[in-house]
PDB file of C-alpha atoms in Angstrom:
ATOM      1  CA  UNK A   1     129.016-125.148 -63.449  1.00 56.00           C
ATOM      2  CA  UNK A   2     126.118-125.838 -65.792  1.00 74.00           C
ATOM      3  CA  UNK A   3     123.655-127.090 -63.179  1.00 93.00           C
ATOM      4  CA  UNK A   4     122.431-130.612 -62.514  1.00 96.00           C
ATOM      5  CA  UNK A   5     123.018-133.016 -65.396  1.00 97.00           C
ATOM      6  CA  UNK A   6     121.192-136.280 -65.955  1.00 98.00           C
ATOM      7  CA  UNK A   7     122.018-138.971 -68.440  1.00 97.00           C
ATOM      8  CA  UNK A   8     120.394-140.356 -70.480  1.00 97.00           C
ATOM      9  CA  UNK A   9     117.468-138.015 -71.187  1.00 97.00           C
ATOM     10  CA  UNK A  10     115.377-140.846 -72.533  1.00 97.00           C
ATOM     11  CA  UNK A  11     115.550-144.617 -72.093  1.00 98.00           C
ATOM     12  CA  UNK A  12     113.338-147.261 -73.658  1.00 98.00           C
ATOM     13  CA  UNK A  13     113.855-150.743 -72.304  1.00 98.00           C
ATOM     14  CA  UNK A  14     112.163-154.102 -72.436  1.00 98.00           C
ATOM     15  CA  UNK A  15     110.450-155.443 -69.360  1.00 98.00           C
ATOM     16  CA  UNK A  16     112.864-157.466 -67.253  1.00 98.00           C
ATOM     17  CA  UNK A  17     115.981-155.578 -68.305  1.00 98.00           C
ATOM     18  CA  UNK A  18     118.180-153.577 -65.925  1.00 98.00           C
ATOM     19  CA  UNK A  19     118.719-149.852 -66.403  1.00 98.00           C
ATOM     20  CA  UNK A  20     121.070-147.356 -64.788  1.00 98.00           C
ATOM     21  CA  UNK A  21     120.754-143.586 -64.703  1.00 98.00           C
ATOM     22  CA  UNK A  22     123.414-141.067 -63.808  1.00 98.00           C
ATOM     23  CA  UNK A  23     123.166-137.701 -62.097  1.00 98.00           C
ATOM     24  CA  UNK A  24     125.906-135.081 -61.808  1.00 97.00           C
ATOM     25  CA  UNK A  25     124.917-132.465 -59.207  1.00 96.00           C
ATOM     26  CA  UNK A  26     126.155-128.907 -58.816  1.00 94.00           C
ATOM     27  CA  UNK A  27     129.700-129.390 -57.580  1.00 91.00           C
ATOM     28  CA  UNK A  28     129.408-127.506 -54.284  1.00 88.00           C
ATOM     29  CA  UNK A  29     126.098-129.138 -53.309  1.00 90.00           C
ATOM     30  CA  UNK A  30     126.413-131.777 -50.588  1.00 90.00           C
ATOM     31  CA  UNK A  31     122.920-133.164 -50.881  1.00 92.00           C
ATOM     32  CA  UNK A  32     121.554-135.171 -53.780  1.00 95.00           C
ATOM     33  CA  UNK A  33     117.972-136.386 -54.180  1.00 95.00           C
ATOM     34  CA  UNK A  34     116.164-138.786 -56.469  1.00 97.00           C
ATOM     35  CA  UNK A  35     112.464-138.380 -57.270  1.00 97.00           C
ATOM     36  CA  UNK A  36     110.048-140.180 -59.561  1.00 97.00           C
ATOM     37  CA  UNK A  37     107.297-138.334 -61.425  1.00 97.00           C
ATOM     38  CA  UNK A  38     104.413-139.566 -63.541  1.00 94.00           C
ATOM     39  CA  UNK A  39     102.666-137.375 -66.078  1.00 89.00           C
ATOM     40  CA  UNK A  40     100.813-134.409 -64.594  1.00 85.00           C
ATOM     41  CA  UNK A  41     101.661-135.383 -61.013  1.00 91.00           C
ATOM     42  CA  UNK A  42     104.080-134.027 -58.438  1.00 95.00           C
ATOM     43  CA  UNK A  43     107.468-135.667 -57.874  1.00 96.00           C
ATOM     44  CA  UNK A  44     107.581-138.524 -55.355  1.00 95.00           C
ATOM     45  CA  UNK A  45     110.610-138.805 -53.085  1.00 94.00           C
ATOM     46  CA  UNK A  46     112.764-141.908 -53.579  1.00 95.00           C
ATOM     47  CA  UNK A  47     116.024-141.368 -51.698  1.00 95.00           C
ATOM     48  CA  UNK A  48     118.651-138.814 -50.776  1.00 93.00           C
ATOM     49  CA  UNK A  49     122.347-138.561 -49.977  1.00 94.00           C
ATOM     50  CA  UNK A  50     124.435-136.233 -47.925  1.00 92.00           C
ATOM     51  CA  UNK A  51     127.877-136.521 -49.426  1.00 92.00           C
ATOM     52  CA  UNK A  52     128.328-140.292 -49.950  1.00 93.00           C
ATOM     53  CA  UNK A  53     125.937-141.365 -47.177  1.00 93.00           C
ATOM     54  CA  UNK A  54     122.445-142.477 -48.162  1.00 92.00           C
ATOM     55  CA  UNK A  55     120.337-140.954 -45.382  1.00 90.00           C
ATOM     56  CA  UNK A  56     116.811-141.962 -46.292  1.00 90.00           C
ATOM     57  CA  UNK A  57     114.989-144.313 -48.631  1.00 92.00           C
ATOM     58  CA  UNK A  58     111.287-144.178 -49.404  1.00 91.00           C
ATOM     59  CA  UNK A  59     109.078-147.221 -49.032  1.00 87.00           C
ATOM     60  CA  UNK A  60     108.430-146.659 -52.741  1.00 78.00           C
ATOM     61  CA  UNK A  61     111.979-147.836 -53.364  1.00 82.00           C
ATOM     62  CA  UNK A  62     111.596-151.597 -53.714  1.00 86.00           C
ATOM     63  CA  UNK A  63     114.464-154.064 -53.568  1.00 91.00           C
ATOM     64  CA  UNK A  64     114.799-153.715 -57.332  1.00 95.00           C
ATOM     65  CA  UNK A  65     115.959-150.133 -56.917  1.00 96.00           C
ATOM     66  CA  UNK A  66     119.410-149.176 -55.691  1.00 95.00           C
ATOM     67  CA  UNK A  67     121.183-145.846 -55.584  1.00 96.00           C
ATOM     68  CA  UNK A  68     124.804-144.987 -54.955  1.00 96.00           C
ATOM     69  CA  UNK A  69     126.929-141.914 -54.595  1.00 96.00           C
ATOM     70  CA  UNK A  70     130.357-143.479 -54.184  1.00 91.00           C
ATOM     71  CA  UNK A  71     132.586-140.436 -53.850  1.00 87.00           C
ATOM     72  CA  UNK A  72     130.034-137.882 -52.810  1.00 85.00           C
ATOM     73  CA  UNK A  73     129.908-136.458 -56.311  1.00 92.00           C
ATOM     74  CA  UNK A  74     127.831-138.087 -59.053  1.00 96.00           C
ATOM     75  CA  UNK A  75     125.105-140.605 -58.265  1.00 98.00           C
ATOM     76  CA  UNK A  76     123.599-143.585 -60.051  1.00 98.00           C
ATOM     77  CA  UNK A  77     120.126-145.061 -59.777  1.00 98.00           C
ATOM     78  CA  UNK A  78     119.747-148.651 -60.942  1.00 97.00           C
ATOM     79  CA  UNK A  79     116.480-150.464 -61.547  1.00 97.00           C
ATOM     80  CA  UNK A  80     116.724-154.216 -61.888  1.00 97.00           C
ATOM     81  CA  UNK A  81     114.164-156.398 -63.671  1.00 97.00           C
ATOM     82  CA  UNK A  82     112.172-153.414 -64.877  1.00 97.00           C
ATOM     83  CA  UNK A  83     108.383-153.544 -64.890  1.00 96.00           C
ATOM     84  CA  UNK A  84     105.914-151.488 -66.893  1.00 96.00           C
ATOM     85  CA  UNK A  85     104.944-149.656 -63.713  1.00 95.00           C
ATOM     86  CA  UNK A  86     108.481-148.277 -63.526  1.00 96.00           C
ATOM     87  CA  UNK A  87     107.767-146.084 -66.545  1.00 97.00           C
ATOM     88  CA  UNK A  88     108.114-142.502 -65.318  1.00 97.00           C
ATOM     89  CA  UNK A  89     110.369-139.473 -65.275  1.00 97.00           C
ATOM     90  CA  UNK A  90     113.248-139.912 -62.831  1.00 98.00           C
ATOM     91  CA  UNK A  91     114.417-136.575 -61.481  1.00 98.00           C
ATOM     92  CA  UNK A  92     117.628-135.782 -59.690  1.00 98.00           C
ATOM     93  CA  UNK A  93     118.101-132.647 -57.599  1.00 96.00           C
ATOM     94  CA  UNK A  94     120.864-131.199 -55.480  1.00 94.00           C
ATOM     95  CA  UNK A  95     121.084-128.627 -52.728  1.00 90.00           C
ATOM     96  CA  UNK A  96     123.374-127.139 -50.153  1.00 84.00           C
ATOM     97  CA  UNK A  97     123.008-128.759 -46.758  1.00 71.00           C
ATOM     98  CA  UNK A  98     122.224-125.398 -45.204  1.00 63.00           C
ATOM     99  CA  UNK A  99     118.457-125.508 -44.688  1.00 64.00           C
ATOM    100  CA  UNK A 100     117.640-126.862 -48.145  1.00 59.00           C
ATOM    101  CA  UNK A 101     113.993-126.351 -47.311  1.00 63.00           C
ATOM    102  CA  UNK A 102     114.714-122.619 -47.344  1.00 69.00           C
ATOM    103  CA  UNK A 103     117.113-122.443 -50.265  1.00 73.00           C
ATOM    104  CA  UNK A 104     115.433-124.948 -52.526  1.00 83.00           C
ATOM    105  CA  UNK A 105     116.550-127.628 -54.889  1.00 91.00           C
ATOM    106  CA  UNK A 106     118.116-127.395 -58.312  1.00 93.00           C
ATOM    107  CA  UNK A 107     116.664-130.101 -60.502  1.00 96.00           C
ATOM    108  CA  UNK A 108     118.082-131.774 -63.552  1.00 97.00           C
ATOM    109  CA  UNK A 109     116.014-132.227 -66.695  1.00 96.00           C
ATOM    110  CA  UNK A 110     115.227-135.814 -65.759  1.00 97.00           C
ATOM    111  CA  UNK A 111     115.473-139.215 -67.412  1.00 98.00           C
ATOM    112  CA  UNK A 112     112.276-140.382 -69.091  1.00 97.00           C
ATOM    113  CA  UNK A 113     112.037-144.181 -68.744  1.00 98.00           C
ATOM    114  CA  UNK A 114     109.644-146.197 -70.876  1.00 98.00           C
ATOM    115  CA  UNK A 115     109.347-149.915 -70.182  1.00 98.00           C
ATOM    116  CA  UNK A 116     107.768-151.856 -73.057  1.00 97.00           C
TER     117      UNK A 116
ATOM    118  CA  UNK B   1     101.839-138.238 -43.052  1.00 55.00           C
ATOM    119  CA  UNK B   2     102.242-134.619 -44.013  1.00 60.00           C
ATOM    120  CA  UNK B   3     100.471-134.195 -47.313  1.00 87.00           C
ATOM    121  CA  UNK B   4     100.235-131.134 -49.485  1.00 94.00           C
ATOM    122  CA  UNK B   5      97.027-130.848 -51.468  1.00 96.00           C
ATOM    123  CA  UNK B   6      96.810-128.493 -54.399  1.00 97.00           C
ATOM    124  CA  UNK B   7      93.708-127.140 -56.049  1.00 96.00           C
ATOM    125  CA  UNK B   8      92.622-126.946 -58.722  1.00 97.00           C
ATOM    126  CA  UNK B   9      94.465-129.800 -60.437  1.00 95.00           C
ATOM    127  CA  UNK B  10      93.848-128.352 -63.880  1.00 96.00           C
ATOM    128  CA  UNK B  11      93.109-124.822 -65.039  1.00 97.00           C
ATOM    129  CA  UNK B  12      92.520-123.594 -68.569  1.00 97.00           C
ATOM    130  CA  UNK B  13      92.064-119.849 -69.010  1.00 97.00           C
ATOM    131  CA  UNK B  14      92.313-117.116 -71.619  1.00 97.00           C
ATOM    132  CA  UNK B  15      95.234-114.737 -71.810  1.00 97.00           C
ATOM    133  CA  UNK B  16      94.701-111.727 -69.557  1.00 97.00           C
ATOM    134  CA  UNK B  17      92.655-113.508 -66.906  1.00 97.00           C
ATOM    135  CA  UNK B  18      93.664-113.772 -63.255  1.00 98.00           C
ATOM    136  CA  UNK B  19      93.940-117.028 -61.341  1.00 97.00           C
ATOM    137  CA  UNK B  20      94.774-118.428 -57.914  1.00 98.00           C
ATOM    138  CA  UNK B  21      96.253-121.806 -57.053  1.00 98.00           C
ATOM    139  CA  UNK B  22      96.010-123.170 -53.527  1.00 98.00           C
ATOM    140  CA  UNK B  23      98.256-125.463 -51.504  1.00 97.00           C
ATOM    141  CA  UNK B  24      96.858-126.824 -48.250  1.00 96.00           C
ATOM    142  CA  UNK B  25      98.015-129.114 -45.477  1.00 94.00           C
ATOM    143  CA  UNK B  26      96.815-130.181 -42.059  1.00 91.00           C
ATOM    144  CA  UNK B  27     100.398-129.891 -40.829  1.00 89.00           C
ATOM    145  CA  UNK B  28     102.591-126.916 -40.060  1.00 89.00           C
ATOM    146  CA  UNK B  29     105.588-126.331 -42.307  1.00 88.00           C
ATOM    147  CA  UNK B  30     108.621-124.213 -41.491  1.00 85.00           C
ATOM    148  CA  UNK B  31     108.580-123.011 -45.093  1.00 87.00           C
ATOM    149  CA  UNK B  32     106.871-123.728 -48.380  1.00 91.00           C
ATOM    150  CA  UNK B  33     108.230-123.436 -51.872  1.00 93.00           C
ATOM    151  CA  UNK B  34     106.657-123.013 -55.279  1.00 96.00           C
ATOM    152  CA  UNK B  35     108.135-124.501 -58.424  1.00 97.00           C
ATOM    153  CA  UNK B  36     107.163-124.284 -62.081  1.00 97.00           C
ATOM    154  CA  UNK B  37     107.812-127.133 -64.474  1.00 96.00           C
ATOM    155  CA  UNK B  38     107.632-127.173 -68.255  1.00 94.00           C
ATOM    156  CA  UNK B  39     107.092-130.393 -70.227  1.00 90.00           C
ATOM    157  CA  UNK B  40     110.223-132.521 -70.444  1.00 89.00           C
ATOM    158  CA  UNK B  41     112.140-130.430 -67.932  1.00 93.00           C
ATOM    159  CA  UNK B  42     112.748-130.463 -64.197  1.00 95.00           C
ATOM    160  CA  UNK B  43     110.941-128.118 -61.783  1.00 96.00           C
ATOM    161  CA  UNK B  44     112.423-124.655 -61.324  1.00 95.00           C
ATOM    162  CA  UNK B  45     112.193-122.869 -57.987  1.00 94.00           C
ATOM    163  CA  UNK B  46     110.077-119.704 -58.076  1.00 96.00           C
ATOM    164  CA  UNK B  47     109.950-118.649 -54.435  1.00 94.00           C
ATOM    165  CA  UNK B  48     110.299-119.743 -50.816  1.00 92.00           C
ATOM    166  CA  UNK B  49     107.967-118.383 -48.136  1.00 91.00           C
ATOM    167  CA  UNK B  50     109.133-118.701 -44.560  1.00 88.00           C
ATOM    168  CA  UNK B  51     107.183-116.407 -42.238  1.00 89.00           C
ATOM    169  CA  UNK B  52     103.481-116.901 -41.472  1.00 91.00           C
ATOM    170  CA  UNK B  53     101.463-114.256 -43.311  1.00 94.00           C
ATOM    171  CA  UNK B  54     104.356-113.468 -45.644  1.00 95.00           C
ATOM    172  CA  UNK B  55     103.566-112.114 -49.115  1.00 97.00           C
ATOM    173  CA  UNK B  56     106.139-112.203 -51.906  1.00 96.00           C
ATOM    174  CA  UNK B  57     105.781-110.797 -55.396  1.00 96.00           C
ATOM    175  CA  UNK B  58     107.588-111.915 -58.506  1.00 94.00           C
ATOM    176  CA  UNK B  59     106.434-109.682 -61.376  1.00 95.00           C
ATOM    177  CA  UNK B  60     102.834-110.784 -62.027  1.00 97.00           C
ATOM    178  CA  UNK B  61     102.998-113.635 -59.490  1.00 97.00           C
ATOM    179  CA  UNK B  62     102.019-113.115 -55.843  1.00 98.00           C
ATOM    180  CA  UNK B  63     102.745-115.783 -53.258  1.00 97.00           C
ATOM    181  CA  UNK B  64     101.257-115.886 -49.776  1.00 97.00           C
ATOM    182  CA  UNK B  65     102.025-118.083 -46.769  1.00 95.00           C
ATOM    183  CA  UNK B  66      99.139-118.645 -44.379  1.00 95.00           C
ATOM    184  CA  UNK B  67      99.313-117.191 -40.889  1.00 94.00           C
ATOM    185  CA  UNK B  68      99.346-120.684 -39.375  1.00 93.00           C
ATOM    186  CA  UNK B  69     101.981-121.868 -41.913  1.00 91.00           C
ATOM    187  CA  UNK B  70      99.712-124.681 -43.109  1.00 93.00           C
ATOM    188  CA  UNK B  71      98.772-123.286 -46.488  1.00 95.00           C
ATOM    189  CA  UNK B  72      99.963-121.120 -49.325  1.00 96.00           C
ATOM    190  CA  UNK B  73      98.561-119.563 -52.460  1.00 97.00           C
ATOM    191  CA  UNK B  74      99.885-118.425 -55.809  1.00 98.00           C
ATOM    192  CA  UNK B  75      98.040-115.658 -57.639  1.00 98.00           C
ATOM    193  CA  UNK B  76      98.830-114.777 -61.238  1.00 98.00           C
ATOM    194  CA  UNK B  77      97.626-111.464 -62.616  1.00 98.00           C
ATOM    195  CA  UNK B  78      96.933-111.055 -66.328  1.00 98.00           C
ATOM    196  CA  UNK B  79      98.102-114.537 -67.264  1.00 97.00           C
ATOM    197  CA  UNK B  80     100.125-114.968 -70.451  1.00 97.00           C
ATOM    198  CA  UNK B  81     100.685-118.059 -72.633  1.00 96.00           C
ATOM    199  CA  UNK B  82     104.247-118.183 -71.287  1.00 95.00           C
ATOM    200  CA  UNK B  83     102.810-118.927 -67.829  1.00 97.00           C
ATOM    201  CA  UNK B  84     101.608-122.317 -69.086  1.00 97.00           C
ATOM    202  CA  UNK B  85     103.092-125.177 -67.089  1.00 96.00           C
ATOM    203  CA  UNK B  86     102.816-127.365 -64.006  1.00 97.00           C
ATOM    204  CA  UNK B  87     102.907-125.439 -60.728  1.00 98.00           C
ATOM    205  CA  UNK B  88     104.069-127.358 -57.687  1.00 97.00           C
ATOM    206  CA  UNK B  89     104.122-126.478 -54.026  1.00 96.00           C
ATOM    207  CA  UNK B  90     106.625-128.234 -51.780  1.00 94.00           C
ATOM    208  CA  UNK B  91     107.582-128.343 -48.132  1.00 90.00           C
ATOM    209  CA  UNK B  92     110.030-130.129 -45.876  1.00 82.00           C
ATOM    210  CA  UNK B  93     108.573-132.187 -43.021  1.00 75.00           C
ATOM    211  CA  UNK B  94     110.640-131.786 -39.875  1.00 70.00           C
ATOM    212  CA  UNK B  95     114.274-130.855 -40.393  1.00 65.00           C
ATOM    213  CA  UNK B  96     115.317-133.558 -42.845  1.00 68.00           C
ATOM    214  CA  UNK B  97     115.589-131.206 -45.782  1.00 70.00           C
ATOM    215  CA  UNK B  98     113.639-133.709 -47.850  1.00 84.00           C
ATOM    216  CA  UNK B  99     110.912-131.960 -49.795  1.00 89.00           C
ATOM    217  CA  UNK B 100     107.485-133.424 -50.356  1.00 91.00           C
ATOM    218  CA  UNK B 101     105.470-132.093 -53.272  1.00 95.00           C
ATOM    219  CA  UNK B 102     101.821-131.459 -53.905  1.00 96.00           C
ATOM    220  CA  UNK B 103     100.238-133.210 -56.875  1.00 96.00           C
ATOM    221  CA  UNK B 104     100.576-130.062 -58.957  1.00 96.00           C
ATOM    222  CA  UNK B 105      98.308-127.689 -60.841  1.00 97.00           C
ATOM    223  CA  UNK B 106      98.473-127.819 -64.619  1.00 96.00           C
ATOM    224  CA  UNK B 107      97.879-124.341 -66.031  1.00 97.00           C
ATOM    225  CA  UNK B 108      97.051-123.738 -69.657  1.00 97.00           C
ATOM    226  CA  UNK B 109      96.819-120.134 -70.847  1.00 97.00           C
ATOM    227  CA  UNK B 110      95.277-119.753 -74.286  1.00 97.00           C
ATOM    228  CA  UNK B 111      96.224-116.796 -76.501  1.00 95.00           C
TER     229      UNK B 111
END
C-alpha cells in the first residue's frame, strides 16, 4: 500500500464549472475524511465517512458540495457551479476506526483547486 | 466550539536557534497531535500526546501536553533549515474521531 492517493494533484477550472476529486485511502482504513485548506492556514473539516456511511458534514459544506464513498473504498468530492472562493487545497485523510484521535490520520498530498 | 489557537503564527529564525510553538484551548482534549506540513504536500503526523503532563521527544523536537489537557507545546532545539514548514496541532472533540486543527505556525529556518 502506497498511502493515501488523491487525483488530480492540480485542477484549474472556470467559475461555474463542476469538478470532481478522487481519494483512495489506505486499504485497511475504515474512516475517510475530507478537509479544505487555504494557504498558511490549518485544514478545515468538511465531512467524513466510516465505511460507506457519511457520518458528519460541516456547515462549511454548502449544497454545491457532495461527497460519496459508494463501496467503502475510494471517495469522491464534487463541487458544482464552482466559485472563486472554492479555490483551496482539498485534503483527504484516512484512519483506522480505533481511536483515530490517538493513532492519527494519514493524509494524501491534496488536490489544489484554482477557480478562475 | 472547541478551538485550538496556535502562537506564533509565523516564525523566522536562524539555523541553530531554539524555538517554542504553543497550542492552546479553553476546552479539555483527550489527546492532542502535532503534524508538520511541507508546501504542496499533506500534513504528516509527528506525535500524539495523551496523558496530562506527558513529555515526548523526537530527536530535537520536544512535545508537552499540559497538566489540564487544554494546551500543548512543541520545542525545537538547534533548528535546521530542514525543519522549515507549517506546524499544526490537532485534537478530536468528544469521541467522534474528527480532528480539528489549529491555524498553524509557519516556521522558516534560515541557513
